Tab-separated table of N, CA and C in Angstrom:
chain	number	residue	atom	x	y	z
A	23	UNK	N	-64.377	1.073	-189.904
A	23	UNK	CA	-64.856	-0.042	-189.998
A	23	UNK	C	-65.129	-0.689	-191.096
A	24	UNK	N	-65.622	-2.147	-191.245
A	24	UNK	CA	-65.772	-3.392	-192.096
A	24	UNK	C	-67.586	-3.169	-191.398
A	25	UNK	N	-68.057	-3.389	-192.717
A	25	UNK	CA	-69.932	-4.216	-191.652
A	25	UNK	C	-69.905	-4.320	-191.306
A	26	UNK	N	-69.527	-5.691	-190.758
A	26	UNK	CA	-69.193	-6.647	-190.015
A	26	UNK	C	-69.804	-6.126	-188.861
A	27	UNK	N	-68.414	-5.441	-188.392
A	27	UNK	CA	-68.116	-5.034	-187.003
A	27	UNK	C	-69.265	-3.703	-186.661
A	28	UNK	N	-69.876	-3.519	-187.887
A	28	UNK	CA	-70.646	-1.952	-187.672
A	28	UNK	C	-71.995	-2.305	-187.044
A	29	UNK	N	-71.939	-4.148	-187.538
A	29	UNK	CA	-73.701	-4.148	-186.959
A	29	UNK	C	-73.523	-4.822	-186.271
A	30	UNK	N	-72.690	-5.637	-185.362
A	30	UNK	CA	-72.089	-6.274	-184.048
A	30	UNK	C	-71.576	-4.544	-183.148
A	31	UNK	N	-72.407	-4.309	-183.329
A	31	UNK	CA	-71.941	-2.708	-182.421
A	31	UNK	C	-72.882	-2.686	-181.009
A	32	UNK	N	-73.267	-2.439	-180.268
A	32	UNK	CA	-73.882	-2.960	-178.620
A	32	UNK	C	-74.260	-1.447	-178.821
A	33	UNK	N	-75.259	-1.341	-178.260
A	33	UNK	CA	-76.036	-0.580	-177.653
A	33	UNK	C	-76.815	-0.775	-176.231
A	34	UNK	N	-76.443	0.864	-175.972
A	34	UNK	CA	-77.278	1.640	-174.358
A	34	UNK	C	-77.683	2.319	-174.437
A	35	UNK	N	-77.999	2.183	-172.650
A	35	UNK	CA	-78.878	2.866	-172.463
A	35	UNK	C	-78.364	4.399	-171.983
A	36	UNK	N	-77.876	5.108	-171.898
A	36	UNK	CA	-77.539	6.418	-171.780
A	36	UNK	C	-77.995	7.727	-170.942
A	37	UNK	N	-77.787	7.428	-169.411
A	37	UNK	CA	-78.400	9.026	-169.403
A	37	UNK	C	-77.554	10.070	-168.632
A	38	UNK	N	-77.544	10.766	-169.250
A	38	UNK	CA	-76.484	12.386	-168.793
A	38	UNK	C	-77.657	13.954	-168.234
A	39	UNK	N	-76.675	14.865	-167.997
A	39	UNK	CA	-77.392	15.498	-167.317
A	39	UNK	C	-77.512	16.427	-168.153
A	40	UNK	N	-78.918	17.291	-168.448
A	40	UNK	CA	-79.140	17.936	-169.174
A	40	UNK	C	-77.676	18.931	-170.291
A	41	UNK	N	-77.031	19.715	-168.135
A	41	UNK	CA	-75.685	20.491	-168.762
A	41	UNK	C	-74.304	19.534	-169.956
A	42	UNK	N	-74.849	18.240	-168.693
A	42	UNK	CA	-73.811	17.917	-170.211
A	42	UNK	C	-73.878	17.206	-171.020
A	43	UNK	N	-75.260	17.525	-171.553
A	43	UNK	CA	-75.647	16.461	-172.523
A	43	UNK	C	-75.809	17.673	-173.549
A	44	UNK	N	-75.937	18.934	-173.475
A	44	UNK	CA	-75.631	19.910	-174.266
A	44	UNK	C	-73.512	20.912	-174.633
A	45	UNK	N	-73.515	20.217	-173.250
A	45	UNK	CA	-72.117	20.292	-173.228
A	45	UNK	C	-70.692	19.523	-174.409
A	46	UNK	N	-71.877	17.807	-174.179
A	46	UNK	CA	-70.814	17.082	-175.752
A	46	UNK	C	-71.872	17.559	-176.962
A	47	UNK	N	-72.833	18.579	-177.312
A	47	UNK	CA	-73.289	18.380	-178.704
A	47	UNK	C	-73.081	19.509	-178.659
A	48	UNK	N	-72.241	20.744	-177.847
A	48	UNK	CA	-71.387	21.854	-178.121
A	48	UNK	C	-70.294	21.226	-178.630
A	49	UNK	N	-69.470	20.274	-178.377
A	49	UNK	CA	-68.014	20.078	-178.686
A	49	UNK	C	-68.239	18.448	-180.158
A	50	UNK	N	-69.469	18.023	-179.838
A	50	UNK	CA	-69.612	17.533	-181.388
A	50	UNK	C	-69.236	18.187	-182.363
A	51	UNK	N	-70.702	18.856	-182.541
A	51	UNK	CA	-70.660	20.116	-183.340
A	51	UNK	C	-69.511	21.483	-184.008
A	52	UNK	N	-68.512	20.688	-182.975
A	52	UNK	CA	-66.804	21.462	-182.744
A	52	UNK	C	-66.250	21.389	-183.914
A	53	UNK	N	-66.504	19.391	-183.257
A	53	UNK	CA	-65.777	17.944	-184.343
A	53	UNK	C	-66.279	17.817	-185.436
A	54	UNK	N	-67.307	18.063	-185.608
A	54	UNK	CA	-68.338	17.741	-187.300
A	54	UNK	C	-68.777	16.769	-186.810
A	55	UNK	N	-69.032	15.870	-185.515
A	55	UNK	CA	-69.759	14.717	-184.983
A	55	UNK	C	-71.406	14.958	-184.582
A	56	UNK	N	-71.813	13.165	-184.838
A	56	UNK	CA	-72.937	13.453	-184.151
A	56	UNK	C	-72.337	12.816	-182.712
A	57	UNK	N	-73.584	13.491	-182.015
A	57	UNK	CA	-73.851	13.581	-180.507
A	57	UNK	C	-72.883	11.940	-179.897
A	58	UNK	N	-73.686	10.786	-180.637
A	58	UNK	CA	-73.390	9.218	-180.599
A	58	UNK	C	-71.686	9.125	-180.729
A	59	UNK	N	-71.312	9.203	-181.790
A	59	UNK	CA	-70.348	9.387	-182.769
A	59	UNK	C	-68.954	10.341	-181.530
A	60	UNK	N	-69.614	11.782	-180.976
A	60	UNK	CA	-68.612	11.926	-180.273
A	60	UNK	C	-68.522	11.622	-179.051
A	61	UNK	N	-69.531	10.933	-178.415
A	61	UNK	CA	-69.919	9.292	-176.489
A	61	UNK	C	-68.204	8.826	-177.848
A	62	UNK	N	-68.712	7.827	-178.524
A	62	UNK	CA	-67.821	7.159	-179.133
A	62	UNK	C	-66.540	7.653	-178.560
A	63	UNK	N	-66.155	8.621	-180.287
A	63	UNK	CA	-64.974	8.937	-179.177
A	63	UNK	C	-64.307	9.072	-178.202
A	64	UNK	N	-64.647	10.136	-177.844
A	64	UNK	CA	-64.179	9.817	-176.365
A	64	UNK	C	-64.657	8.874	-175.610
A	65	UNK	N	-64.835	8.218	-175.441
A	65	UNK	CA	-64.413	6.101	-175.285
A	65	UNK	C	-63.671	6.007	-175.057
A	66	UNK	N	-64.081	5.404	-176.828
A	66	UNK	CA	-62.332	4.627	-177.055
A	66	UNK	C	-61.086	5.754	-176.883
A	67	UNK	N	-60.925	6.750	-176.999
A	67	UNK	CA	-59.405	7.031	-176.168
A	67	UNK	C	-59.236	7.268	-174.698
A	68	UNK	N	-60.527	7.255	-173.623
A	68	UNK	CA	-60.417	6.957	-172.658
A	68	UNK	C	-59.904	5.511	-172.683
A	69	UNK	N	-60.503	4.437	-172.937
A	69	UNK	CA	-59.741	3.360	-173.269
A	69	UNK	C	-58.812	3.023	-174.037
A	70	UNK	N	-58.399	3.648	-174.654
A	70	UNK	CA	-57.318	3.668	-175.408
A	70	UNK	C	-56.303	4.481	-174.153
A	71	UNK	N	-56.030	5.557	-173.745
A	71	UNK	CA	-55.415	6.631	-172.721
A	71	UNK	C	-55.101	5.221	-171.379
A	72	UNK	N	-55.633	4.437	-171.146
A	72	UNK	CA	-55.665	3.836	-170.325
A	72	UNK	C	-55.431	2.713	-170.410
A	73	UNK	N	-55.224	1.956	-171.912
A	73	UNK	CA	-54.351	0.638	-171.439
A	73	UNK	C	-52.872	1.109	-171.663
A	74	UNK	N	-52.532	2.687	-172.951
A	74	UNK	CA	-51.214	3.182	-173.037
A	74	UNK	C	-50.938	3.182	-171.691
A	75	UNK	N	-51.295	4.250	-170.298
A	75	UNK	CA	-50.844	3.972	-169.150
A	75	UNK	C	-50.699	2.945	-168.437
A	76	UNK	N	-51.456	1.975	-168.255
A	76	UNK	CA	-51.046	0.138	-167.531
A	76	UNK	C	-50.498	-0.309	-168.672
A	77	UNK	N	-49.480	-0.170	-169.441
A	77	UNK	CA	-48.498	-1.213	-170.235
A	77	UNK	C	-47.028	-1.290	-169.073
A	78	UNK	N	-47.902	-1.273	-168.247
A	78	UNK	CA	-45.595	-1.953	-167.672
A	78	UNK	C	-45.249	-0.662	-167.568
A	79	UNK	N	-46.044	1.260	-167.619
A	79	UNK	CA	-44.621	1.973	-167.739
A	79	UNK	C	-44.809	2.328	-166.142
A	80	UNK	N	-43.155	3.178	-165.907
A	80	UNK	CA	-43.344	3.449	-164.293
A	80	UNK	C	-44.674	3.930	-163.465
A	81	UNK	N	-45.469	3.589	-162.162
A	81	UNK	CA	-46.738	4.095	-161.657
A	81	UNK	C	-47.910	2.470	-162.406
A	82	UNK	N	-47.593	2.703	-163.019
A	82	UNK	CA	-47.937	1.069	-163.904
A	82	UNK	C	-49.128	1.726	-163.985
A	83	UNK	N	-50.515	2.282	-163.750
A	83	UNK	CA	-51.956	2.369	-164.312
A	83	UNK	C	-52.159	3.841	-163.733
A	84	UNK	N	-53.141	4.281	-162.734
A	84	UNK	CA	-53.704	6.249	-162.188
A	84	UNK	C	-52.278	6.765	-161.601
């Protein structure tokens, strides 16, 4: 990413259960990412898959 898009990132408050936090933290460590980076990666992948599945193919969405 370029510097401009990094500065344009939005901040949110996210509340997670302690168990979900531990699970995401362990997954992030396995993937050599920060917890924030892991959450951003997972959200990006979910959005990408949703867009791909709703691109007019059979079934149309979910």
